Amino acid sequence: MVLLEIYKLTKIYDDRVVALRDFSLAYDRGSSIIVLVGPNGAGKTTLLRILAGQLRPTSGTARVFGYDLVRDVDKVVGVVAFLPQGIRAPFYNLTPWDYIVSYLLIRGYSLGDARRRAREMLELFSLEEYASVPVSKLSGGTVRRALIASVLADESAELFLLDEPLPGLDPRSRMIFWSVIRRVVRDGRLAIVSSHYTEDLPLVADYVVVLSRGKKIAEGNPSNVIRDVLGPCSYKVIIRSRYSTNGTSIESSIDALRESSNGVCRFVRLGEDTVIVYASSPQHVVSVAEYYGLDVEVAPVGLGDIVLALGERG
């Protein structure tokens, strides 16, 4: 069975904004983590809300673990656990323990099973010492960990959808999150996570899907996706302006590089004094920038550069 089968999914809102256009994806590997990457407004949230049964597509079809998203929406909701973007704890006098247990009771757990699972998730997320503390007295990151733990606690779910779950989490908490979600999806389950924390993804993502302006741009493992979007550009040269001895500006170096196009693939402008130059080889770019008295930093490209490059297009 294909676990996730999406064909030409499109969503056009009432104001004629096209949030998702002809999105297709077929995925049949269980125990996997799929990560959605793209600039703001790429369509990631719309896609996740459709897959969660919260939003009806304008056209196209999708099946989740064999269930049709439109005809079988009640069954889809039963196998999907969804963490919306920007979710907050609405009741400040409740504790992490309360939130996890309450969520599981709503999902149909018995009280005993909900308590058992809550103890397990509090331990996995290193939240034991905060279990009985009202969320009004906890940091934002700790509250977010508790809300994530609530959704991931549901052992009856086959598909976990998490929309930007990581803001507010420190690096250690992010690694704990990825470790727990890897544990949760074992035994054939599937997780789809949207994230701007692209530095984590080479270590944790089984599959990456890149969206921009509602369209799928690339898909595959992280290294293949980088190559598909950026082509031969395996290096980025970050150029910053400073006071130059010959009075030239950063624009002069950009013009010189455009004219020569020696291994240069793309420019991404960040404000008035910084430009990122993507190139197959950094030597020529560095030489030109240093000639014009500019500060230079060279680094290999990563998944975050995909978002930068796509944002520059749009």
CSV table of N, CA and C in Angstrom, one decimal, residues 165-265:
chain,number,residue,atom,x,y,z
A,165,PRO,N,7.1,23.0,14.3
A,165,PRO,CA,7.1,22.7,15.8
A,165,PRO,C,8.3,23.2,16.6
A,166,LEU,N,9.3,23.7,15.9
A,166,LEU,CA,10.6,23.9,16.6
A,166,LEU,C,10.9,25.3,17.1
A,167,PRO,N,10.2,26.4,16.6
A,167,PRO,CA,10.5,27.7,17.2
A,167,PRO,C,10.4,27.7,18.7
A,168,GLY,N,11.4,28.4,19.3
A,168,GLY,CA,11.4,28.4,20.8
A,168,GLY,C,12.2,27.3,21.4
A,169,LEU,N,12.6,26.3,20.7
A,169,LEU,CA,13.4,25.2,21.3
A,169,LEU,C,14.9,25.4,21.1
A,170,ASP,N,15.6,25.2,22.1
A,170,ASP,CA,17.1,25.3,22.0
A,170,ASP,C,17.6,24.1,21.3
A,171,PRO,N,18.9,24.2,20.9
A,171,PRO,CA,19.5,23.1,20.1
A,171,PRO,C,19.3,21.7,20.7
A,172,ARG,N,19.5,21.6,22.0
A,172,ARG,CA,19.4,20.3,22.7
A,172,ARG,C,17.9,19.8,22.6
A,173,SER,N,17.0,20.7,22.8
A,173,SER,CA,15.6,20.3,22.8
A,173,SER,C,15.2,19.9,21.4
A,174,ARG,N,15.8,20.6,20.4
A,174,ARG,CA,15.5,20.2,19.0
A,174,ARG,C,16.0,18.8,18.7
A,175,MET,N,17.1,18.4,19.2
A,175,MET,CA,17.7,17.1,19.0
A,175,MET,C,16.8,16.1,19.7
A,176,ILE,N,16.3,16.4,20.9
A,176,ILE,CA,15.4,15.5,21.6
A,176,ILE,C,14.2,15.3,20.8
A,177,PHE,N,13.6,16.4,20.3
A,177,PHE,CA,12.4,16.3,19.4
A,177,PHE,C,12.7,15.3,18.3
A,178,TRP,N,13.8,15.4,17.5
A,178,TRP,CA,14.0,14.6,16.4
A,178,TRP,C,14.2,13.1,16.9
A,179,SER,N,14.9,12.9,18.0
A,179,SER,CA,15.1,11.6,18.6
A,179,SER,C,13.7,10.9,18.9
A,180,VAL,N,12.8,11.7,19.5
A,180,VAL,CA,11.5,11.2,19.9
A,180,VAL,C,10.7,10.8,18.7
A,181,ILE,N,10.7,11.7,17.7
A,181,ILE,CA,9.9,11.5,16.5
A,181,ILE,C,10.4,10.3,15.8
A,182,ARG,N,11.7,10.1,15.8
A,182,ARG,CA,12.2,8.9,15.1
A,182,ARG,C,11.7,7.6,15.9
A,183,ARG,N,11.7,7.7,17.2
A,183,ARG,CA,11.2,6.6,17.9
A,183,ARG,C,9.7,6.3,17.7
A,184,VAL,N,8.9,7.4,17.6
A,184,VAL,CA,7.5,7.3,17.4
A,184,VAL,C,7.1,6.7,16.1
A,185,VAL,N,7.9,7.0,15.0
A,185,VAL,CA,7.4,6.6,13.7
A,185,VAL,C,7.9,5.1,13.4
A,186,ARG,N,8.6,4.5,14.3
A,186,ARG,CA,9.0,3.1,14.0
A,186,ARG,C,7.8,2.3,13.9
A,187,ASP,N,7.9,1.1,13.4
A,187,ASP,CA,6.8,0.2,13.2
A,187,ASP,C,5.9,0.7,12.0
A,188,GLY,N,6.4,1.4,11.1
A,188,GLY,CA,5.7,1.7,9.9
A,188,GLY,C,4.9,3.1,9.8
A,189,ARG,N,5.0,3.8,10.9
A,189,ARG,CA,4.3,5.1,10.9
A,189,ARG,C,5.1,6.1,10.1
A,190,LEU,N,4.5,7.3,9.9
A,190,LEU,CA,5.0,8.3,9.0
A,190,LEU,C,4.9,9.7,9.7
A,191,ALA,N,5.9,10.5,9.6
A,191,ALA,CA,5.8,11.9,10.1
A,191,ALA,C,6.1,12.9,9.0
A,192,ILE,N,5.3,13.9,8.9
A,192,ILE,CA,5.6,15.0,8.0
A,192,ILE,C,5.8,16.3,8.8
A,193,VAL,N,6.9,16.9,8.7
A,193,VAL,CA,7.3,18.1,9.5
A,193,VAL,C,7.7,19.2,8.6
A,194,SER,N,7.1,20.4,8.8
A,194,SER,CA,7.6,21.6,8.1
A,194,SER,C,8.6,22.3,9.1
A,195,SER,N,9.7,22.8,8.5
A,195,SER,CA,10.7,23.4,9.4
A,195,SER,C,11.6,24.3,8.6
A,196,HIS,N,11.9,25.4,9.3
A,196,HIS,CA,12.9,26.4,8.7
A,196,HIS,C,14.3,26.1,9.4
A,197,TYR,N,14.4,25.1,10.3
A,197,TYR,CA,15.7,24.8,10.9
A,197,TYR,C,16.4,23.8,10.1
A,198,THR,N,16.8,24.3,8.9
A,198,THR,CA,17.4,23.4,7.9
A,198,THR,C,18.7,22.8,8.3
A,199,GLU,N,19.4,23.4,9.3
A,199,GLU,CA,20.7,22.8,9.6
A,199,GLU,C,20.6,21.4,10.3
A,200,ASP,N,19.4,21.1,10.8
A,200,ASP,CA,19.2,19.8,11.5
A,200,ASP,C,18.9,18.7,10.4
A,201,LEU,N,18.4,19.1,9.3
A,201,LEU,CA,17.8,18.1,8.4
A,201,LEU,C,18.7,17.0,7.8
A,202,PRO,N,20.0,17.3,7.5
A,202,PRO,CA,20.8,16.2,6.9
A,202,PRO,C,20.9,15.1,7.9
A,203,LEU,N,20.8,15.3,9.2
A,203,LEU,CA,21.0,14.3,10.2
A,203,LEU,C,19.7,13.5,10.5
A,204,VAL,N,18.5,14.1,10.2
A,204,VAL,CA,17.3,13.6,10.7
A,204,VAL,C,16.2,13.2,9.6
A,205,ALA,N,16.3,13.9,8.5
A,205,ALA,CA,15.3,13.7,7.4
A,205,ALA,C,15.6,12.5,6.5
A,206,ASP,N,14.6,11.7,6.3
A,206,ASP,CA,14.7,10.6,5.3
A,206,ASP,C,14.4,11.1,3.9
A,207,TYR,N,13.5,12.2,3.9
A,207,TYR,CA,13.0,12.7,2.6
A,207,TYR,C,12.7,14.1,2.8
A,208,VAL,N,13.1,14.9,1.8
A,208,VAL,CA,12.8,16.4,1.8
A,208,VAL,C,12.0,16.8,0.6
A,209,VAL,N,11.0,17.6,0.8
A,209,VAL,CA,10.1,18.1,-0.2
A,209,VAL,C,10.3,19.6,-0.2
A,210,VAL,N,10.6,20.2,-1.3
A,210,VAL,CA,10.8,21.6,-1.4
A,210,VAL,C,9.6,22.3,-2.1
A,211,LEU,N,9.0,23.3,-1.5
A,211,LEU,CA,7.9,24.0,-2.1
A,211,LEU,C,8.3,25.5,-2.3
A,212,SER,N,7.7,26.1,-3.3
A,212,SER,CA,7.8,27.5,-3.5
A,212,SER,C,6.6,28.0,-4.3
A,213,ARG,N,5.9,29.0,-3.8
A,213,ARG,CA,4.7,29.5,-4.5
A,213,ARG,C,3.7,28.4,-4.8
A,214,GLY,N,3.5,27.5,-3.8
A,214,GLY,CA,2.5,26.5,-3.9
A,214,GLY,C,2.9,25.3,-4.8
A,215,LYS,N,4.1,25.3,-5.4
A,215,LYS,CA,4.4,24.2,-6.3
A,215,LYS,C,5.6,23.4,-5.7
A,216,LYS,N,5.6,22.2,-6.0
A,216,LYS,CA,6.8,21.3,-5.6
A,216,LYS,C,7.9,21.6,-6.5
A,217,ILE,N,9.1,22.0,-5.9
A,217,ILE,CA,10.3,22.3,-6.7
A,217,ILE,C,11.2,21.1,-6.8
A,218,ALA,N,11.3,20.4,-5.7
A,218,ALA,CA,12.3,19.2,-5.7
A,218,ALA,C,11.9,18.3,-4.6
A,219,GLU,N,12.3,17.1,-4.7
A,219,GLU,CA,12.1,16.1,-3.6
A,219,GLU,C,13.2,15.0,-3.7
A,220,GLY,N,13.5,14.4,-2.5
A,220,GLY,CA,14.5,13.4,-2.4
A,220,GLY,C,15.3,13.5,-1.1
A,221,ASN,N,16.4,12.8,-1.1
A,221,ASN,CA,17.2,13.0,0.2
A,221,ASN,C,17.9,14.4,0.2
A,222,PRO,N,18.4,14.8,1.3
A,222,PRO,CA,18.9,16.2,1.4
A,222,PRO,C,19.9,16.6,0.4
A,223,SER,N,20.9,15.7,0.1
A,223,SER,CA,21.9,16.1,-0.8
A,223,SER,C,21.4,16.2,-2.2
A,224,ASN,N,20.5,15.3,-2.6
A,224,ASN,CA,20.0,15.4,-4.0
A,224,ASN,C,19.1,16.6,-4.2
A,225,VAL,N,18.4,17.0,-3.1
A,225,VAL,CA,17.5,18.2,-3.2
A,225,VAL,C,18.4,19.4,-3.4
A,226,ILE,N,19.5,19.5,-2.7
A,226,ILE,CA,20.4,20.7,-2.9
A,226,ILE,C,20.9,20.7,-4.3
A,227,ARG,N,21.3,19.6,-4.8
A,227,ARG,CA,21.8,19.6,-6.2
A,227,ARG,C,20.7,19.9,-7.2
A,228,ASP,N,19.5,19.5,-7.0
A,228,ASP,CA,18.4,19.7,-7.9
A,228,ASP,C,18.0,21.2,-8.0
A,229,VAL,N,18.1,21.9,-6.8
A,229,VAL,CA,17.7,23.3,-6.8
A,229,VAL,C,18.9,24.2,-7.2
A,230,LEU,N,20.0,23.9,-6.6
A,230,LEU,CA,21.2,24.9,-6.8
A,230,LEU,C,22.1,24.4,-7.9
A,231,GLY,N,21.9,23.3,-8.5
A,231,GLY,CA,22.7,22.8,-9.6
A,231,GLY,C,24.1,22.6,-9.2
A,232,PRO,N,25.1,23.1,-10.0
A,232,PRO,CA,26.5,22.9,-9.7
A,232,PRO,C,27.0,23.8,-8.6
A,233,CYS,N,26.2,24.6,-8.1
A,233,CYS,CA,26.7,25.6,-7.1
A,233,CYS,C,26.9,24.9,-5.7
A,234,SER,N,28.1,24.4,-5.5
A,234,SER,CA,28.4,23.7,-4.3
A,234,SER,C,29.0,24.6,-3.2
A,235,TYR,N,29.3,25.8,-3.5
A,235,TYR,CA,29.8,26.8,-2.6
A,235,TYR,C,29.0,28.1,-2.5
A,236,LYS,N,29.0,28.7,-1.4
A,236,LYS,CA,28.5,30.1,-1.3
A,236,LYS,C,29.6,31.0,-0.7
A,237,VAL,N,29.7,32.1,-1.3
A,237,VAL,CA,30.6,33.1,-0.9
A,237,VAL,C,29.8,34.3,-0.4
A,238,ILE,N,30.0,34.6,0.9
A,238,ILE,CA,29.2,35.7,1.5
A,238,ILE,C,30.1,36.9,1.4
A,239,ILE,N,29.6,38.0,0.8
A,239,ILE,CA,30.4,39.2,0.6
A,239,ILE,C,29.8,40.3,1.3
A,240,ARG,N,30.5,41.0,2.1
A,240,ARG,CA,30.0,42.1,2.9
A,240,ARG,C,30.9,43.4,2.6
A,241,SER,N,30.2,44.5,2.5
A,241,SER,CA,30.9,45.7,2.1
A,241,SER,C,31.6,46.3,3.4
A,242,ARG,N,32.6,47.1,3.1
A,242,ARG,CA,33.3,47.8,4.2
A,242,ARG,C,33.9,49.1,3.5
A,243,TYR,N,34.5,49.9,4.3
A,243,TYR,CA,35.1,51.1,3.7
A,243,TYR,C,36.3,50.6,2.7
A,244,SER,N,36.1,51.0,1.5
A,244,SER,CA,37.1,50.5,0.5
A,244,SER,C,38.1,51.6,0.1
A,245,THR,N,39.3,51.2,-0.1
A,245,THR,CA,40.4,52.1,-0.4
A,245,THR,C,40.2,52.8,-1.8
A,246,ASN,N,39.5,52.2,-2.7
A,246,ASN,CA,39.3,52.9,-4.0
A,246,ASN,C,37.9,53.4,-4.1
A,247,GLY,N,37.1,53.4,-3.0
A,247,GLY,CA,35.8,54.1,-3.1
A,247,GLY,C,34.7,53.3,-3.8
A,248,THR,N,35.0,52.1,-4.2
A,248,THR,CA,34.0,51.3,-4.9
A,248,THR,C,33.0,50.7,-3.9
A,249,SER,N,31.8,50.3,-4.5
A,249,SER,CA,30.8,49.7,-3.6
A,249,SER,C,30.6,48.2,-3.9
A,250,ILE,N,29.8,47.6,-3.2
A,250,ILE,CA,29.5,46.2,-3.4
A,250,ILE,C,28.9,45.9,-4.8
A,251,GLU,N,28.2,46.9,-5.3
A,251,GLU,CA,27.6,46.8,-6.6
A,251,GLU,C,28.7,46.6,-7.7
A,252,SER,N,29.8,47.2,-7.5
A,252,SER,CA,30.9,47.0,-8.5
A,252,SER,C,31.3,45.6,-8.6
A,253,SER,N,31.5,44.9,-7.5
A,253,SER,CA,31.9,43.5,-7.5
A,253,SER,C,30.8,42.6,-8.1
A,254,ILE,N,29.5,42.9,-7.8
A,254,ILE,CA,28.5,42.2,-8.4
A,254,ILE,C,28.5,42.3,-9.9
A,255,ASP,N,28.6,43.6,-10.4
A,255,ASP,CA,28.7,43.8,-11.8
A,255,ASP,C,29.8,43.1,-12.5
A,256,ALA,N,31.0,43.1,-11.8
A,256,ALA,CA,32.2,42.4,-12.4
A,256,ALA,C,31.9,40.9,-12.5
A,257,LEU,N,31.3,40.4,-11.4
A,257,LEU,CA,31.1,38.9,-11.4
A,257,LEU,C,30.0,38.5,-12.5
A,258,ARG,N,29.0,39.4,-12.6
A,258,ARG,CA,28.0,39.1,-13.7
A,258,ARG,C,28.6,39.1,-15.1
A,259,GLU,N,29.5,40.0,-15.3
A,259,GLU,CA,30.1,40.1,-16.6
A,259,GLU,C,31.0,38.9,-16.9
A,260,SER,N,31.7,38.4,-15.9
A,260,SER,CA,32.7,37.3,-16.1
A,260,SER,C,31.9,36.0,-16.1
A,261,SER,N,30.9,35.9,-15.2
A,261,SER,CA,30.2,34.6,-15.0
A,261,SER,C,31.0,33.4,-14.9
A,262,ASN,N,32.2,33.5,-14.3
A,262,ASN,CA,33.2,32.4,-14.2
A,262,ASN,C,32.8,31.5,-13.0
A,263,GLY,N,31.9,30.5,-13.3
A,263,GLY,CA,31.5,29.6,-12.3
A,263,GLY,C,30.4,30.1,-11.4
A,264,VAL,N,29.9,31.3,-11.6
A,264,VAL,CA,28.9,31.9,-10.8
A,264,VAL,C,27.5,31.4,-11.2
A,265,CYS,N,26.7,31.0,-10.3
A,265,CYS,CA,25.4,30.4,-10.6
A,265,CYS,C,24.2,31.4,-10.2
